[in-house]
Coordinates of C-alpha atoms in Angstrom, one line a residue:
M74 CA 3.3 -20.4 -3.8
T75 CA 6.1 -19.4 -1.5
D76 CA 9.6 -20.9 -1.9
T77 CA 10.1 -20.9 1.9
R78 CA 9.8 -24.2 3.6
R79 CA 9.9 -23.5 7.3
F80 CA 7.6 -26.3 8.2
D81 CA 9.1 -29.4 6.6
G82 CA 8.1 -32.4 8.7
H83 CA 5.7 -30.4 10.9
G84 CA 2.3 -31.7 11.8
V85 CA -0.3 -28.9 11.9
L86 CA -3.9 -28.7 13.0
V87 CA -6.1 -25.7 11.9
T88 CA -9.6 -25.2 13.1
G89 CA -12.2 -23.4 11.1
A90 CA -10.2 -24.4 8.0
A91 CA -13.0 -24.8 5.4
R92 CA -12.8 -21.2 4.2
G93 CA -11.5 -17.7 4.8
I94 CA -8.6 -17.2 7.1
G95 CA -8.5 -20.9 8.1
A96 CA -8.3 -22.1 4.5
A97 CA -5.6 -19.6 3.7
T98 CA -3.6 -20.6 6.7
A99 CA -3.9 -24.3 5.8
R100 CA -2.7 -23.5 2.3
R101 CA 0.2 -21.2 3.5
L102 CA 1.6 -23.7 6.0
A103 CA 1.2 -26.6 3.5
E104 CA 3.1 -24.6 0.9
E105 CA 5.9 -24.2 3.4
G106 CA 6.1 -28.0 3.8
A107 CA 3.7 -28.7 6.7
R108 CA 1.4 -31.7 6.8
V109 CA -1.9 -30.1 7.6
Y110 CA -5.0 -31.4 9.3
A111 CA -7.7 -29.0 8.2
T112 CA -10.7 -29.2 10.5
D113 CA -14.1 -27.6 10.5
V114 CA -17.6 -28.1 11.9
D115 CA -18.6 -28.5 8.3
G116 CA -16.6 -31.6 7.5
A117 CA -17.7 -31.7 3.8
A118 CA -16.5 -28.2 3.2
A119 CA -13.2 -28.9 4.9
E120 CA -12.7 -31.9 2.7
R121 CA -13.4 -29.8 -0.4
T122 CA -10.7 -27.3 0.7
A123 CA -8.3 -30.1 1.5
A124 CA -8.9 -31.9 -1.9
A125 CA -8.2 -28.7 -3.8
L126 CA -4.9 -28.3 -2.0
R127 CA -4.0 -32.0 -2.5
E128 CA -4.5 -31.4 -6.3
R129 CA -1.6 -28.9 -6.0
G130 CA 0.6 -31.6 -4.4
L131 CA 0.2 -30.4 -0.9
E132 CA -0.3 -32.7 2.1
V133 CA -3.6 -31.8 3.6
R134 CA -6.1 -34.0 5.3
A135 CA -9.6 -33.0 6.4
A136 CA -11.7 -33.9 9.4
E137 CA -14.9 -32.7 11.0
C138 CA -14.3 -31.0 14.3
D139 CA -16.9 -29.2 16.5
V140 CA -14.8 -27.1 18.9
A141 CA -17.9 -26.8 21.1
D142 CA -17.7 -30.5 21.8
R143 CA -14.8 -31.9 23.9
A144 CA -14.9 -35.4 22.4
S145 CA -14.8 -34.0 18.9
V146 CA -11.8 -31.8 19.7
E147 CA -9.9 -34.7 21.3
A148 CA -10.7 -36.9 18.4
A149 CA -9.4 -34.3 15.9
V150 CA -6.2 -33.8 17.9
A151 CA -5.6 -37.5 18.2
G152 CA -6.3 -37.9 14.5
A153 CA -3.7 -35.3 13.6
A154 CA -1.1 -36.7 15.9
D155 CA -1.7 -40.2 14.6
A156 CA -1.7 -39.2 10.9
F157 CA 1.5 -37.2 11.1
G158 CA 3.4 -38.9 14.0
S159 CA 3.6 -35.6 15.8
L160 CA 1.6 -32.4 16.3
D161 CA 3.8 -29.3 16.2
V162 CA 1.5 -26.4 15.5
L163 CA -2.1 -25.6 16.5
V164 CA -3.9 -22.7 14.9
N165 CA -7.2 -21.8 16.7
N166 CA -9.3 -20.0 14.1
A167 CA -12.8 -21.3 14.6
A168 CA -15.1 -18.6 15.9
R169 CA -18.8 -17.5 16.0
C170 CA -20.1 -14.0 15.7
A171 CA -23.8 -13.3 16.3
P172 CA -25.1 -9.9 15.2
D173 CA -26.0 -7.5 17.9
T174 CA -29.7 -6.9 18.8
P175 CA -30.9 -3.3 18.3
A176 CA -31.2 -2.9 22.1
F177 CA -28.6 -4.4 24.4
E178 CA -31.2 -5.6 26.8
D179 CA -32.6 -7.8 24.0
D180 CA -29.5 -9.9 23.9
S181 CA -30.2 -13.5 24.6
D182 CA -28.3 -15.8 27.0
E183 CA -28.2 -18.4 24.2
E184 CA -26.5 -16.2 21.6
W185 CA -24.0 -14.9 24.2
A186 CA -23.2 -18.3 25.4
L187 CA -22.7 -19.7 21.9
D188 CA -20.3 -17.0 20.9
L189 CA -18.2 -17.5 24.0
D190 CA -18.3 -21.2 23.8
I191 CA -17.1 -21.5 20.3
T192 CA -14.8 -18.5 20.1
L193 CA -13.1 -18.7 23.5
T194 CA -13.9 -22.0 25.2
G195 CA -13.4 -23.8 21.9
A196 CA -9.9 -22.5 21.7
H197 CA -9.4 -23.6 25.3
R198 CA -10.6 -27.1 24.5
C199 CA -8.2 -27.3 21.5
C200 CA -5.2 -26.0 23.5
R201 CA -5.9 -28.4 26.4
A202 CA -6.1 -31.4 24.1
A203 CA -3.1 -30.4 22.0
L204 CA -0.6 -29.2 24.6
P205 CA 0.8 -32.6 25.6
H206 CA 1.5 -33.4 21.9
L207 CA 3.0 -29.9 21.3
A208 CA 5.2 -30.3 24.3
A209 CA 6.4 -33.7 23.1
S210 CA 7.3 -32.4 19.7
G211 CA 10.1 -30.1 21.1
R212 CA 9.0 -27.3 18.8
G213 CA 5.4 -26.7 19.7
A214 CA 3.6 -23.5 18.8
I215 CA 0.0 -22.3 19.3
V216 CA -1.3 -19.4 17.2
N217 CA -4.7 -18.0 18.2
I218 CA -6.7 -15.8 15.9
G219 CA -8.0 -12.8 17.7
S220 CA -9.7 -9.6 16.5
V221 CA -9.4 -5.8 16.7
N222 CA -12.8 -6.1 18.3
A223 CA -10.9 -7.0 21.5
L224 CA -9.2 -3.7 21.4
Q225 CA -11.9 -1.1 20.4
D226 CA -15.6 -1.0 19.9
Y227 CA -16.6 -2.3 16.5
G228 CA -19.9 -3.9 17.7
N229 CA -20.7 -7.5 18.4
H230 CA -20.7 -7.6 22.2
A231 CA -20.3 -11.3 22.7
Y232 CA -17.8 -11.9 20.0
S233 CA -15.7 -9.0 21.2
A234 CA -15.8 -10.2 24.7
A235 CA -14.8 -13.7 23.6
K236 CA -11.8 -12.3 21.5
A237 CA -10.7 -10.2 24.5
G238 CA -10.8 -13.4 26.6
L239 CA -8.8 -15.2 24.0
A240 CA -6.1 -12.5 24.2
S241 CA -5.9 -13.1 28.0
L242 CA -5.8 -16.9 27.5
T243 CA -2.9 -16.4 25.1
R244 CA -0.9 -14.6 27.7
T245 CA -1.7 -16.9 30.6
L246 CA -1.1 -20.1 28.6
A247 CA 2.1 -18.7 27.2
G248 CA 3.4 -18.4 30.8
H249 CA 2.4 -21.9 31.6
A250 CA 3.5 -23.5 28.4
A251 CA 6.9 -21.8 28.1
A252 CA 8.5 -24.3 30.6
R253 CA 7.2 -27.1 28.4
G254 CA 8.9 -25.6 25.3
V255 CA 5.6 -24.4 23.7
R256 CA 5.1 -20.9 22.4
V257 CA 1.6 -19.3 22.4
N258 CA 0.9 -16.1 20.4
L259 CA -2.1 -14.2 19.0
V260 CA -2.7 -12.7 15.6
V261 CA -5.1 -9.7 15.7
P262 CA -6.8 -9.1 12.3
G263 CA -8.8 -6.1 11.3
T264 CA -11.5 -6.4 8.6
V265 CA -10.7 -9.3 6.3
R266 CA -12.4 -10.0 3.0
T267 CA -14.1 -13.4 3.7
S268 CA -17.4 -15.0 2.9
A269 CA -18.8 -13.4 6.0
W270 CA -19.0 -10.2 3.9
R271 CA -20.8 -11.8 1.0
G272 CA -23.8 -9.7 0.0
R273 CA -22.3 -6.7 1.9
E274 CA -19.7 -5.6 -0.6
A275 CA -20.9 -2.0 -0.5
A276 CA -20.3 -1.9 3.3
L277 CA -16.9 -3.5 2.8
D278 CA -16.0 -0.8 0.3
R279 CA -17.0 2.0 2.8
V280 CA -14.9 0.3 5.5
R281 CA -11.9 0.3 3.2
G282 CA -11.6 4.1 3.5
L283 CA -11.0 3.8 7.3
Y284 CA -7.8 1.9 6.8
P285 CA -4.6 4.0 6.5
L286 CA -3.1 1.5 4.1
G287 CA -6.2 2.0 1.8
R288 CA -7.6 -1.5 1.8
V289 CA -9.2 -4.2 3.9
G290 CA -7.2 -7.4 4.6
E291 CA -7.1 -10.5 2.6
P292 CA -7.0 -14.0 4.3
E293 CA -3.5 -14.4 3.0
D294 CA -2.4 -11.4 5.0
I295 CA -3.4 -13.2 8.2
A296 CA -2.0 -16.5 7.1
A297 CA 1.4 -14.9 6.5
A298 CA 1.4 -13.6 10.1
V299 CA 0.4 -17.0 11.4
A300 CA 3.2 -18.6 9.5
F301 CA 5.7 -16.3 11.0
L302 CA 4.6 -16.8 14.6
A303 CA 4.4 -20.5 14.2
S304 CA 7.9 -20.8 12.7
R305 CA 11.3 -20.8 14.2
D306 CA 11.7 -17.2 12.9
A307 CA 9.7 -16.4 16.0
A308 CA 11.6 -18.7 18.3
W309 CA 12.0 -16.0 21.0
I310 CA 8.4 -14.7 20.8
T311 CA 5.7 -15.9 23.1
G312 CA 2.7 -14.3 24.8
T313 CA 2.5 -11.5 22.3
A314 CA -0.2 -10.1 20.1
L315 CA 0.6 -9.3 16.5
T316 CA -1.9 -6.7 15.1
V317 CA -2.5 -7.1 11.4
D318 CA -5.0 -4.4 10.6
G319 CA -3.7 -2.1 8.0
G320 CA -3.1 0.6 10.6
L321 CA -6.7 0.8 11.8
T322 CA -6.0 0.8 15.5
A323 CA -2.9 3.0 15.2
V324 CA -4.5 5.8 13.2
N325 CA -7.9 7.4 13.7
T326 CA -8.5 8.1 10.0
G327 CA -12.0 9.5 10.6
F328 CA -10.8 11.9 13.2
R329 CA -7.8 13.1 11.1
A330 CA -10.2 13.6 8.1
A331 CA -12.6 15.6 10.3
V332 CA -9.8 17.8 11.6
Q333 CA -8.4 18.5 8.2
E334 CA -11.8 19.3 6.7
S335 CA -12.5 21.8 9.5
G336 CA -9.2 23.5 8.9
A337 CA -8.2 23.1 12.5

């Protein structure tokens, strides 16, 4: 547990908070004094996460929220604002990532639409509902969770396109929200060890060798970046993307290894 308390008195809403990056973010912000509304489409799982954090003396409530449904989003935002008296931070973490089909032309409209609706439009719904509350707080901040898939080809066409759109939304919303005193930033994770990799540990171990820092990320690595961008330590930062990827997009490890092996 961190000794830093940058979020005393802050009301925070985190989407996709039942597990992985969302759960780690809820924990990190609560450890720093925030009152956290942990939401997820799986409301029971969100409650289990919140209950475990409450057992540690942290102020975390849970609610079901389907970011694909406007009414559900608006109810969650209103619930957080009512519970805490203000909403100061929104973390858009909910996402969907469908596997690619073997041939691009076999991609379905339905899978494409679902990835974009949850990953990109879902964040838009949350921002739209939360922005008046964030502006009223006087210290509002939005942190969107992006992906290195928006920067380079790592597969997953629809998810990658949605994350690229989220990066653009971050910039355009930052320009609009600045006059209202709200900062909007993006965290760009590389490979993170979450339940999405369960059963594929061998692949995760192979991926590790591509990272200059010698490991894949942990949810806590991303949560720490979110906490920074949401805090007053980042008071003069908006519209930016903070890449947290162990050096993956900065260094082509495979190319370097191939050159060194060839003696070139």
